[in-house]
Short mmCIF file of N, CA and C in Angstrom, two decimals:
data_model
loop_
_atom_site.label_atom_id
_atom_site.label_comp_id
_atom_site.label_asym_id
_atom_site.label_seq_id
_atom_site.Cartn_x
_atom_site.Cartn_y
_atom_site.Cartn_z
N MET Q 1 72.95 95.33 8.78
CA MET Q 1 72.76 96.01 10.05
C MET Q 1 71.91 97.27 9.84
N ALA Q 2 70.93 97.45 10.69
CA ALA Q 2 70.04 98.61 10.58
C ALA Q 2 70.81 99.90 10.82
N ARG Q 3 70.50 100.92 10.03
CA ARG Q 3 71.14 102.21 10.19
C ARG Q 3 70.17 103.30 10.60
N ARG Q 4 68.87 103.02 10.46
CA ARG Q 4 67.86 104.00 10.86
C ARG Q 4 66.78 103.27 11.67
N ALA Q 5 66.16 104.02 12.56
CA ALA Q 5 65.11 103.43 13.39
C ALA Q 5 64.10 104.50 13.77
N CYS Q 6 62.96 104.04 14.21
CA CYS Q 6 61.91 104.90 14.75
C CYS Q 6 61.59 104.36 16.14
N ALA Q 7 61.53 105.25 17.12
CA ALA Q 7 61.27 104.81 18.49
C ALA Q 7 60.48 105.88 19.25
N ARG Q 8 59.92 105.42 20.35
CA ARG Q 8 59.28 106.34 21.28
C ARG Q 8 59.76 105.98 22.68
N HIS Q 9 59.65 106.95 23.59
CA HIS Q 9 60.14 106.69 24.95
C HIS Q 9 59.38 107.52 25.96
N ILE Q 10 59.53 107.10 27.20
CA ILE Q 10 59.07 107.87 28.35
C ILE Q 10 60.31 108.11 29.20
N LEU Q 11 60.58 109.37 29.49
CA LEU Q 11 61.75 109.76 30.27
C LEU Q 11 61.29 110.28 31.63
N VAL Q 12 61.84 109.69 32.69
CA VAL Q 12 61.52 110.14 34.06
C VAL Q 12 62.81 110.28 34.86
N LYS Q 13 62.69 110.88 36.04
CA LYS Q 13 63.88 111.19 36.83
C LYS Q 13 64.41 110.04 37.66
N THR Q 14 63.55 109.10 38.08
CA THR Q 14 64.02 108.04 38.97
C THR Q 14 63.68 106.65 38.42
N VAL Q 15 64.46 105.68 38.86
CA VAL Q 15 64.22 104.30 38.45
C VAL Q 15 62.89 103.81 39.02
N ASP Q 16 62.52 104.31 40.19
CA ASP Q 16 61.24 103.90 40.77
C ASP Q 16 60.06 104.37 39.91
N GLU Q 17 60.13 105.60 39.41
CA GLU Q 17 59.08 106.10 38.52
C GLU Q 17 59.02 105.24 37.25
N ALA Q 18 60.19 104.93 36.71
CA ALA Q 18 60.25 104.13 35.48
C ALA Q 18 59.65 102.74 35.72
N ASN Q 19 59.99 102.12 36.82
CA ASN Q 19 59.45 100.79 37.13
C ASN Q 19 57.94 100.82 37.33
N ALA Q 20 57.44 101.87 37.97
CA ALA Q 20 55.99 102.00 38.18
C ALA Q 20 55.27 102.14 36.84
N LEU Q 21 55.84 102.93 35.93
CA LEU Q 21 55.23 103.10 34.61
C LEU Q 21 55.34 101.82 33.79
N LEU Q 22 56.45 101.11 33.91
CA LEU Q 22 56.61 99.85 33.19
C LEU Q 22 55.54 98.85 33.64
N LYS Q 23 55.28 98.81 34.93
CA LYS Q 23 54.23 97.93 35.46
C LYS Q 23 52.88 98.29 34.84
N ARG Q 24 52.59 99.58 34.75
CA ARG Q 24 51.32 100.02 34.17
C ARG Q 24 51.23 99.65 32.69
N LEU Q 25 52.34 99.77 31.98
CA LEU Q 25 52.36 99.37 30.56
C LEU Q 25 52.09 97.88 30.42
N LYS Q 26 52.73 97.09 31.29
CA LYS Q 26 52.54 95.63 31.24
C LYS Q 26 51.11 95.24 31.57
N GLU Q 27 50.43 96.08 32.33
CA GLU Q 27 49.03 95.83 32.67
C GLU Q 27 48.07 96.32 31.59
N GLY Q 28 48.64 96.88 30.51
CA GLY Q 28 47.81 97.25 29.37
C GLY Q 28 47.51 98.72 29.19
N GLU Q 29 48.10 99.57 30.03
CA GLU Q 29 47.85 101.01 29.85
C GLU Q 29 48.52 101.50 28.57
N ASP Q 30 48.01 102.59 28.05
CA ASP Q 30 48.44 103.13 26.76
C ASP Q 30 49.76 103.91 26.88
N PHE Q 31 50.75 103.51 26.06
CA PHE Q 31 52.06 104.15 26.06
C PHE Q 31 51.92 105.64 25.78
N ASP Q 32 51.18 105.99 24.75
CA ASP Q 32 51.00 107.38 24.34
C ASP Q 32 50.48 108.24 25.49
N LYS Q 33 49.46 107.77 26.16
CA LYS Q 33 48.86 108.53 27.26
C LYS Q 33 49.82 108.69 28.44
N LEU Q 34 50.54 107.60 28.78
CA LEU Q 34 51.49 107.68 29.88
C LEU Q 34 52.64 108.62 29.54
N ALA Q 35 53.12 108.57 28.30
CA ALA Q 35 54.20 109.47 27.88
C ALA Q 35 53.76 110.92 27.98
N ARG Q 36 52.56 111.21 27.49
CA ARG Q 36 52.04 112.59 27.52
C ARG Q 36 51.91 113.12 28.95
N LYS Q 37 51.56 112.24 29.87
CA LYS Q 37 51.32 112.66 31.25
C LYS Q 37 52.60 112.71 32.10
N TYR Q 38 53.51 111.74 31.92
CA TYR Q 38 54.62 111.59 32.85
C TYR Q 38 56.02 111.91 32.30
N SER Q 39 56.23 111.84 31.01
CA SER Q 39 57.57 112.04 30.47
C SER Q 39 58.05 113.46 30.69
N THR Q 40 59.35 113.61 30.96
CA THR Q 40 59.95 114.93 31.12
C THR Q 40 60.60 115.41 29.83
N CYS Q 41 60.55 114.62 28.78
CA CYS Q 41 61.14 114.97 27.49
C CYS Q 41 60.13 115.79 26.67
N PRO Q 42 60.59 116.76 25.89
CA PRO Q 42 59.68 117.51 25.02
C PRO Q 42 58.89 116.61 24.05
N SER Q 43 59.40 115.41 23.77
CA SER Q 43 58.70 114.48 22.88
C SER Q 43 57.36 114.03 23.47
N LYS Q 44 57.12 114.33 24.74
CA LYS Q 44 55.88 113.90 25.38
C LYS Q 44 54.66 114.45 24.65
N LYS Q 45 54.79 115.60 24.01
CA LYS Q 45 53.64 116.18 23.30
C LYS Q 45 53.26 115.33 22.08
N ASN Q 46 54.17 114.44 21.67
CA ASN Q 46 53.92 113.51 20.56
C ASN Q 46 53.79 112.08 21.07
N GLY Q 47 53.39 111.92 22.32
CA GLY Q 47 53.25 110.58 22.90
C GLY Q 47 54.57 109.87 23.07
N GLY Q 48 55.65 110.65 23.16
CA GLY Q 48 56.99 110.08 23.35
C GLY Q 48 57.70 109.75 22.05
N SER Q 49 57.05 109.99 20.91
CA SER Q 49 57.65 109.64 19.63
C SER Q 49 58.85 110.52 19.32
N LEU Q 50 59.94 109.87 18.94
CA LEU Q 50 61.16 110.58 18.54
C LEU Q 50 61.31 110.58 17.03
N GLY Q 51 60.35 109.96 16.33
CA GLY Q 51 60.44 109.89 14.88
C GLY Q 51 61.58 108.98 14.45
N GLU Q 52 62.02 109.16 13.22
CA GLU Q 52 63.10 108.33 12.68
C GLU Q 52 64.43 109.02 12.89
N PHE Q 53 65.44 108.25 13.25
CA PHE Q 53 66.78 108.79 13.47
C PHE Q 53 67.82 107.75 13.08
N SER Q 54 69.06 108.18 12.98
CA SER Q 54 70.16 107.30 12.56
C SER Q 54 70.90 106.73 13.76
N ARG Q 55 71.55 105.60 13.52
CA ARG Q 55 72.43 105.01 14.53
C ARG Q 55 73.48 106.05 14.89
N GLY Q 56 73.71 106.24 16.18
CA GLY Q 56 74.70 107.20 16.64
C GLY Q 56 74.13 108.57 16.96
N ASP Q 57 72.87 108.82 16.63
CA ASP Q 57 72.26 110.12 16.93
C ASP Q 57 71.93 110.28 18.42
N MET Q 58 71.69 109.18 19.09
CA MET Q 58 71.30 109.21 20.50
C MET Q 58 72.47 108.79 21.38
N VAL Q 59 72.35 109.04 22.68
CA VAL Q 59 73.40 108.61 23.61
C VAL Q 59 73.52 107.09 23.57
N ARG Q 60 74.68 106.59 23.92
CA ARG Q 60 75.04 105.18 23.71
C ARG Q 60 74.01 104.17 24.23
N ALA Q 61 73.61 104.26 25.50
CA ALA Q 61 72.69 103.26 26.07
C ALA Q 61 71.35 103.27 25.34
N PHE Q 62 70.88 104.46 24.98
CA PHE Q 62 69.63 104.58 24.25
C PHE Q 62 69.78 103.97 22.86
N ASP Q 63 70.87 104.32 22.19
CA ASP Q 63 71.15 103.82 20.84
C ASP Q 63 71.22 102.29 20.83
N GLU Q 64 71.91 101.71 21.81
CA GLU Q 64 72.03 100.25 21.89
C GLU Q 64 70.66 99.60 22.07
N ALA Q 65 69.83 100.17 22.92
CA ALA Q 65 68.49 99.61 23.13
C ALA Q 65 67.69 99.62 21.84
N VAL Q 66 67.73 100.74 21.14
CA VAL Q 66 66.93 100.88 19.91
C VAL Q 66 67.45 99.98 18.80
N PHE Q 67 68.76 99.94 18.60
CA PHE Q 67 69.31 99.22 17.46
C PHE Q 67 69.65 97.76 17.73
N GLU Q 68 69.69 97.35 19.00
CA GLU Q 68 70.03 95.97 19.30
C GLU Q 68 68.94 95.22 20.06
N GLY Q 69 67.98 95.93 20.62
CA GLY Q 69 66.91 95.30 21.39
C GLY Q 69 65.75 94.87 20.51
N PRO Q 70 64.74 94.30 21.12
CA PRO Q 70 63.58 93.83 20.36
C PRO Q 70 62.74 94.98 19.81
N VAL Q 71 62.05 94.71 18.73
CA VAL Q 71 61.14 95.67 18.12
C VAL Q 71 59.74 95.47 18.71
N LEU Q 72 59.05 96.56 18.94
CA LEU Q 72 57.66 96.56 19.45
C LEU Q 72 57.51 95.92 20.84
N LYS Q 73 58.57 96.03 21.64
CA LYS Q 73 58.53 95.56 23.03
C LYS Q 73 59.20 96.63 23.87
N VAL Q 74 58.55 97.03 24.95
CA VAL Q 74 59.09 98.08 25.80
C VAL Q 74 60.32 97.56 26.55
N GLN Q 75 61.39 98.33 26.49
CA GLN Q 75 62.64 98.00 27.18
C GLN Q 75 62.89 99.02 28.28
N GLY Q 76 63.50 98.57 29.32
CA GLY Q 76 63.89 99.50 30.36
C GLY Q 76 63.51 99.00 31.73
N PRO Q 77 63.81 99.81 32.71
CA PRO Q 77 64.38 101.15 32.64
C PRO Q 77 65.84 101.14 32.16
N ILE Q 78 66.16 102.13 31.34
CA ILE Q 78 67.51 102.31 30.81
C ILE Q 78 68.00 103.67 31.25
N LYS Q 79 69.17 103.70 31.91
CA LYS Q 79 69.72 104.95 32.45
C LYS Q 79 70.61 105.64 31.44
N THR Q 80 70.40 106.94 31.30
CA THR Q 80 71.31 107.81 30.55
C THR Q 80 71.53 109.06 31.39
N ARG Q 81 72.33 109.97 30.90
CA ARG Q 81 72.58 111.21 31.65
C ARG Q 81 71.31 112.07 31.77
N PHE Q 82 70.29 111.75 30.98
CA PHE Q 82 69.04 112.51 31.01
C PHE Q 82 68.06 111.99 32.04
N GLY Q 83 68.24 110.75 32.47
CA GLY Q 83 67.33 110.13 33.43
C GLY Q 83 67.10 108.68 33.07
N TRP Q 84 65.91 108.20 33.36
CA TRP Q 84 65.54 106.80 33.13
C TRP Q 84 64.50 106.72 32.02
N HIS Q 85 64.76 105.85 31.05
CA HIS Q 85 63.90 105.72 29.88
C HIS Q 85 63.19 104.37 29.84
N LEU Q 86 61.97 104.40 29.34
CA LEU Q 86 61.28 103.21 28.85
C LEU Q 86 61.22 103.43 27.35
N ILE Q 87 61.75 102.50 26.59
CA ILE Q 87 61.93 102.69 25.15
C ILE Q 87 61.19 101.60 24.37
N GLU Q 88 60.50 102.01 23.32
CA GLU Q 88 59.88 101.06 22.40
C GLU Q 88 60.36 101.39 20.99
N THR Q 89 61.08 100.44 20.39
CA THR Q 89 61.49 100.60 18.99
C THR Q 89 60.32 100.22 18.11
N ILE Q 90 59.92 101.12 17.24
CA ILE Q 90 58.77 100.87 16.34
C ILE Q 90 59.23 100.08 15.12
N TYR Q 91 60.35 100.49 14.52
CA TYR Q 91 60.94 99.73 13.41
C TYR Q 91 62.39 100.10 13.24
N ARG Q 92 63.11 99.25 12.53
CA ARG Q 92 64.51 99.48 12.14
C ARG Q 92 64.64 99.17 10.67
N GLN Q 93 65.52 99.91 9.99
CA GLN Q 93 65.79 99.59 8.58
C GLN Q 93 67.24 99.86 8.24
#
């Protein structure tokens, strides 16, 4: 079972914003650019990158998406107490 992962995300306030951004990603827009422009998380300055972290470091729904969902595929919208996330797991180890 993976204990560490690297992921990036876009955090927005509403599910409608998240769905609109997901549509744009599916149409081929760049994750990095959308994160820098629309994310409300400080990670936006790094294109949404959260770097590498351990299982249990993030809130439950986020952690489950990263450690149990597909790698290199955008997941979401996923709701946490911070808002709505679009999450892409880069790798797990």
